[in-house]
């Protein structure tokens, strides 16, 4: 029975779909699903092709907009909210508004719940209205959910109460809102926070630490450079079920191209040469027939830096999200060719990013400033470069000008006040890299038209993108000019007059002004030095991953050459049986003819040519009895199937179909299932061999009601989930395994890694230890679960206390489970947990013989 303050039907009308990402793990989705279901919501399953069922969803919960159907969701007017929406809804016992919980970074006041204190009524209305237009929400009273108080002093009762009861609530001057509105970006609150705001006690020309620029990590250059630090790599899953075309205009050599191709294929993706067949097109320039066709059809078009970013972060992102992830214009942006631009007050990755952006736009970048420079881009209005630029009549702007110009494909006018606004105690490097491309402008300039040649799916994608962009514009997001110029500032003309620093007029409740002191600090004689960003850039990490693949590739090539004399079943025959047969025939045609004659085949040469035709169907076969202990029959059957366009492939390469006699928890079945192929009965293979032709596949879809009931999931649901998961079911989930586990470590490692898990063998020594971490170092987050797969042997039981101790020291929740947990999770394609899998309980109820 529900408690006094609980409403079991609070979410009765909600149909919720969760989008997995690095910040919304499968384990968290599992917990939140149970929570919302408890309050009446329905958690939606993906469609048959692994997509979001948009026609049924009322809410999509995602902590990022980097998922493929985000624009489709906006077109359907389905709210996309982050996980805080669920927390606030349940905390208030009332369905929360969706707007304040958008994961879109352009909603700059998302997650801001504002209340005002001693602010004049006119200013209050303007601040609240503009804040709500940009994703925030007003709270008339101070509550536990309030995040910001706008005040002139600490005298108001709301401020005093917040200090006592809600210390996390930030009390800020109205100047913070004013500067955010003017820039169209959310800057740090730190210089504006009461009781001792930095903007009132410190001059604007005093030093400010150059901030780090996480937003441009992995997007500072169009062409990544090569550095090879050693680092253990996780399985790349971002290309799962994707067809990738790599253009010939990329500045890479044949060896690197082959490494990229191999990585994509090993990641369950496919490299294609037909632009119409691809999902992702990677090129250097915004020109050429292939670029225009891919762009017109709404495919993901990006450059080499974008490809590396996907590899390093192992998470999909739109190439138009970051300016240097999209192919560059070969001749630059019109109007930039005669510009000479220099920089000031930017450092680290932000400086490198701006240098490359200036070059990509077609302008000339200069490290030092001379009288013939046309523009100075600066993060602050102070320093010798700024003073000299004023004397030499050089245009002074912030980086938003160059970003907007590149994003909109044309030079922007300097009359927009946001390009010449410099908050006195803020280095604008903290908001660099937050500008998105204007996709409609891209189309108008670089790939107009093409509607008549578009497929139905391409037209649908284009319509969704257009609708999404209109929704963005209609929402008064950061790219709009509303509330930016001083005349439309929420503080009106009051922002123009600034009293001396360190003074506040508390009796006359008027917005306090910032200081205007302009003394020089004497430190702008040289271009600011480039500070280290403190970590390797994404491009370096990407090349690390690529070069670490080299031993794997070499081993694979060596394995392909291994013959039966070198050991048991495997090598060349296991990797590619048809290629083996073909090579034997080519090297010894007489032998090939004799063999064929012995099997009654009259035209062996013709059959060899037929077998080399296109592959129409790739099938991974498991649990097939026909070929057991009959090698000759298997080879003959494989040749017949290959002649029909059917290739039997191994479980470590992509396949179109998984063929099995029934649902089985074998390594091959579960590994292939993670890719989401269609599952058919292995009778299809036998029937095609006996009929001598390809039979209708729809007549052989696997039906296994008995095992569906046994495993607690229908085959159709498992396949749909697998297609949505894209081999990321256990993404980032740490799974340890004892070295002595029954049936060996290898099969469990293969299944776990096929689903994206972090897999390690636990021997009770420091080599596989979890790094000790306190709850404070984890940001106060609840402990994440960590699993240990085990059998009931005495040696394994002795490791259990050590594992629990290690997990708890790492602020993680230890779960020592039987292997059935992993097998059932992989079969259901859903991360769930039931105490029945705990080893102590399981072996007590099912004692080993």
mmCIF file of C-alpha atoms in Angstrom, residues 589-746:
data_model
loop_
_atom_site.group_PDB
_atom_site.id
_atom_site.type_symbol
_atom_site.label_atom_id
_atom_site.label_comp_id
_atom_site.label_asym_id
_atom_site.label_seq_id
_atom_site.Cartn_x
_atom_site.Cartn_y
_atom_site.Cartn_z
ATOM 1 C CA UNK A 589 44.479 -26.613 -60.326
ATOM 2 C CA UNK A 590 45.079 -30.256 -61.205
ATOM 3 C CA UNK A 591 44.542 -31.330 -57.623
ATOM 4 C CA UNK A 592 41.434 -29.189 -57.480
ATOM 5 C CA UNK A 593 40.048 -30.850 -60.625
ATOM 6 C CA UNK A 594 40.823 -34.339 -59.290
ATOM 7 C CA UNK A 595 39.043 -33.593 -56.041
ATOM 8 C CA UNK A 596 36.054 -32.230 -57.849
ATOM 9 C CA UNK A 597 35.989 -35.239 -60.162
ATOM 10 C CA UNK A 598 35.955 -37.560 -57.159
ATOM 11 C CA UNK A 599 32.881 -35.788 -55.801
ATOM 12 C CA UNK A 600 31.114 -36.011 -59.180
ATOM 13 C CA UNK A 601 31.409 -32.343 -60.142
ATOM 14 C CA UNK A 602 31.958 -32.101 -63.914
ATOM 15 C CA UNK A 603 32.773 -28.366 -64.209
ATOM 16 C CA UNK A 604 34.953 -27.489 -61.192
ATOM 17 C CA UNK A 605 36.473 -24.363 -62.756
ATOM 18 C CA UNK A 606 33.060 -22.867 -63.484
ATOM 19 C CA UNK A 607 31.866 -23.611 -59.964
ATOM 20 C CA UNK A 608 34.947 -21.879 -58.534
ATOM 21 C CA UNK A 609 34.087 -18.764 -60.527
ATOM 22 C CA UNK A 610 30.464 -18.871 -59.352
ATOM 23 C CA UNK A 611 31.537 -19.168 -55.715
ATOM 24 C CA UNK A 612 33.473 -15.929 -56.006
ATOM 25 C CA UNK A 613 30.316 -13.990 -56.804
ATOM 26 C CA UNK A 614 28.797 -11.387 -54.480
ATOM 27 C CA UNK A 615 27.774 -12.425 -50.983
ATOM 28 C CA UNK A 616 24.055 -11.816 -50.545
ATOM 29 C CA UNK A 617 23.676 -13.328 -47.086
ATOM 30 C CA UNK A 618 26.124 -13.788 -44.206
ATOM 31 C CA UNK A 619 25.047 -16.387 -41.657
ATOM 32 C CA UNK A 620 26.609 -17.291 -38.322
ATOM 33 C CA UNK A 621 25.709 -20.903 -37.582
ATOM 34 C CA UNK A 622 25.613 -22.461 -34.114
ATOM 35 C CA UNK A 623 24.365 -25.764 -32.739
ATOM 36 C CA UNK A 624 24.334 -27.295 -36.244
ATOM 37 C CA UNK A 625 24.511 -31.109 -36.166
ATOM 38 C CA UNK A 626 24.767 -31.893 -39.895
ATOM 39 C CA UNK A 627 28.529 -31.301 -40.088
ATOM 40 C CA UNK A 628 29.612 -32.939 -36.808
ATOM 41 C CA UNK A 629 32.580 -35.239 -37.510
ATOM 42 C CA UNK A 630 32.078 -34.913 -41.271
ATOM 43 C CA UNK A 631 34.638 -32.490 -42.660
ATOM 44 C CA UNK A 632 34.200 -33.507 -46.305
ATOM 45 C CA UNK A 633 30.456 -32.963 -46.178
ATOM 46 C CA UNK A 634 30.914 -29.590 -44.519
ATOM 47 C CA UNK A 635 33.322 -28.389 -47.208
ATOM 48 C CA UNK A 636 31.018 -29.541 -50.014
ATOM 49 C CA UNK A 637 27.994 -27.906 -48.358
ATOM 50 C CA UNK A 638 29.878 -24.640 -47.839
ATOM 51 C CA UNK A 639 30.787 -24.534 -51.531
ATOM 52 C CA UNK A 640 27.162 -25.071 -52.517
ATOM 53 C CA UNK A 641 25.986 -22.332 -50.175
ATOM 54 C CA UNK A 642 28.677 -19.937 -51.385
ATOM 55 C CA UNK A 643 27.602 -20.536 -54.978
ATOM 56 C CA UNK A 644 24.109 -19.406 -53.942
ATOM 57 C CA UNK A 645 25.503 -16.198 -52.394
ATOM 58 C CA UNK A 646 25.342 -17.511 -48.810
ATOM 59 C CA UNK A 647 28.506 -17.282 -46.732
ATOM 60 C CA UNK A 648 28.878 -19.024 -43.376
ATOM 61 C CA UNK A 649 30.914 -16.692 -41.168
ATOM 62 C CA UNK A 650 32.515 -16.908 -37.761
ATOM 63 C CA UNK A 651 31.006 -15.260 -34.704
ATOM 64 C CA UNK A 652 33.719 -12.576 -34.531
ATOM 65 C CA UNK A 653 32.613 -10.793 -37.722
ATOM 66 C CA UNK A 654 29.343 -9.025 -38.609
ATOM 67 C CA UNK A 655 26.546 -11.225 -39.922
ATOM 68 C CA UNK A 656 23.070 -10.717 -41.370
ATOM 69 C CA UNK A 657 21.521 -13.755 -39.736
ATOM 70 C CA UNK A 658 22.136 -15.953 -36.720
ATOM 71 C CA UNK A 659 21.045 -19.535 -37.394
ATOM 72 C CA UNK A 660 20.380 -21.960 -34.551
ATOM 73 C CA UNK A 661 18.054 -24.914 -33.870
ATOM 74 C CA UNK A 662 16.660 -23.093 -30.797
ATOM 75 C CA UNK A 663 17.504 -20.356 -28.290
ATOM 76 C CA UNK A 664 20.727 -21.549 -26.692
ATOM 77 C CA UNK A 665 23.078 -19.916 -24.193
ATOM 78 C CA UNK A 666 26.205 -20.795 -26.159
ATOM 79 C CA UNK A 667 29.075 -18.370 -26.543
ATOM 80 C CA UNK A 668 28.493 -18.059 -30.294
ATOM 81 C CA UNK A 669 24.735 -17.450 -29.948
ATOM 82 C CA UNK A 670 25.066 -14.804 -27.238
ATOM 83 C CA UNK A 671 28.008 -13.080 -28.914
ATOM 84 C CA UNK A 672 26.143 -12.749 -32.205
ATOM 85 C CA UNK A 673 22.873 -11.785 -30.518
ATOM 86 C CA UNK A 674 24.566 -8.670 -29.100
ATOM 87 C CA UNK A 675 24.765 -7.306 -32.674
ATOM 88 C CA UNK A 676 21.020 -7.681 -33.202
ATOM 89 C CA UNK A 677 20.902 -9.885 -36.333
ATOM 90 C CA UNK A 678 17.732 -11.632 -37.490
ATOM 91 C CA UNK A 679 17.574 -15.075 -35.857
ATOM 92 C CA UNK A 680 16.539 -17.967 -38.095
ATOM 93 C CA UNK A 681 16.247 -21.713 -37.735
ATOM 94 C CA UNK A 682 19.293 -23.704 -38.812
ATOM 95 C CA UNK A 683 16.834 -25.768 -40.860
ATOM 96 C CA UNK A 684 17.102 -22.950 -43.418
ATOM 97 C CA UNK A 685 20.711 -23.932 -44.168
ATOM 98 C CA UNK A 686 19.818 -27.591 -44.610
ATOM 99 C CA UNK A 687 16.801 -26.792 -46.777
ATOM 100 C CA UNK A 688 18.845 -24.530 -49.100
ATOM 101 C CA UNK A 689 21.551 -27.184 -49.495
ATOM 102 C CA UNK A 690 19.008 -29.862 -50.368
ATOM 103 C CA UNK A 691 16.947 -27.595 -52.644
ATOM 104 C CA UNK A 692 20.000 -26.163 -54.386
ATOM 105 C CA UNK A 693 18.614 -22.647 -54.197
ATOM 106 C CA UNK A 694 17.945 -19.853 -51.686
ATOM 107 C CA UNK A 695 14.528 -20.335 -50.104
ATOM 108 C CA UNK A 696 12.363 -17.536 -48.637
ATOM 109 C CA UNK A 697 13.995 -16.532 -45.362
ATOM 110 C CA UNK A 698 10.685 -15.451 -43.813
ATOM 111 C CA UNK A 699 9.572 -19.095 -43.734
ATOM 112 C CA UNK A 700 12.454 -20.008 -41.424
ATOM 113 C CA UNK A 701 12.385 -17.361 -38.675
ATOM 114 C CA UNK A 702 13.202 -19.088 -35.410
ATOM 115 C CA UNK A 703 10.172 -19.864 -33.239
ATOM 116 C CA UNK A 704 10.931 -21.228 -29.761
ATOM 117 C CA UNK A 705 8.104 -20.583 -27.304
ATOM 118 C CA UNK A 706 9.448 -23.116 -24.822
ATOM 119 C CA UNK A 707 12.808 -21.403 -24.361
ATOM 120 C CA UNK A 708 11.249 -17.938 -24.513
ATOM 121 C CA UNK A 709 9.274 -18.923 -21.422
ATOM 122 C CA UNK A 710 12.377 -20.442 -19.859
ATOM 123 C CA UNK A 711 14.550 -17.360 -20.370
ATOM 124 C CA UNK A 712 11.793 -14.860 -19.625
ATOM 125 C CA UNK A 713 12.056 -12.935 -22.896
ATOM 126 C CA UNK A 714 10.691 -13.239 -26.404
ATOM 127 C CA UNK A 715 13.203 -13.544 -29.192
ATOM 128 C CA UNK A 716 11.713 -10.514 -30.933
ATOM 129 C CA UNK A 717 12.173 -8.370 -27.796
ATOM 130 C CA UNK A 718 15.753 -9.555 -27.298
ATOM 131 C CA UNK A 719 16.649 -8.693 -30.901
ATOM 132 C CA UNK A 720 14.998 -5.254 -30.658
ATOM 133 C CA UNK A 721 16.899 -4.486 -27.463
ATOM 134 C CA UNK A 722 20.166 -5.675 -29.013
ATOM 135 C CA UNK A 723 19.680 -3.346 -31.987
ATOM 136 C CA UNK A 724 19.028 -0.445 -29.635
ATOM 137 C CA UNK A 725 21.965 -1.371 -27.379
ATOM 138 C CA UNK A 726 24.421 -1.689 -30.290
ATOM 139 C CA UNK A 727 26.768 -3.905 -28.308
ATOM 140 C CA UNK A 728 26.655 -1.455 -25.358
ATOM 141 C CA UNK A 729 24.372 -3.368 -22.983
ATOM 142 C CA UNK A 730 27.173 -3.656 -20.404
ATOM 143 C CA UNK A 731 28.988 -0.495 -21.492
ATOM 144 C CA UNK A 732 31.377 0.537 -18.738
ATOM 145 C CA UNK A 733 30.132 -2.173 -16.335
ATOM 146 C CA UNK A 734 33.134 -3.789 -14.561
ATOM 147 C CA UNK A 735 32.906 -7.593 -14.515
ATOM 148 C CA UNK A 736 35.579 -9.679 -12.827
ATOM 149 C CA UNK A 737 35.904 -13.445 -13.129
ATOM 150 C CA UNK A 738 37.795 -15.991 -11.064
ATOM 151 C CA UNK A 739 40.582 -17.766 -12.948
ATOM 152 C CA UNK A 740 39.275 -21.200 -11.888
ATOM 153 C CA UNK A 741 35.638 -20.705 -12.963
ATOM 154 C CA UNK A 742 33.911 -23.743 -14.402
ATOM 155 C CA UNK A 743 34.021 -23.936 -18.242
ATOM 156 C CA UNK A 744 36.914 -21.467 -18.354
ATOM 157 C CA UNK A 745 37.326 -17.713 -18.468
ATOM 158 C CA UNK A 746 37.422 -17.258 -22.246
#
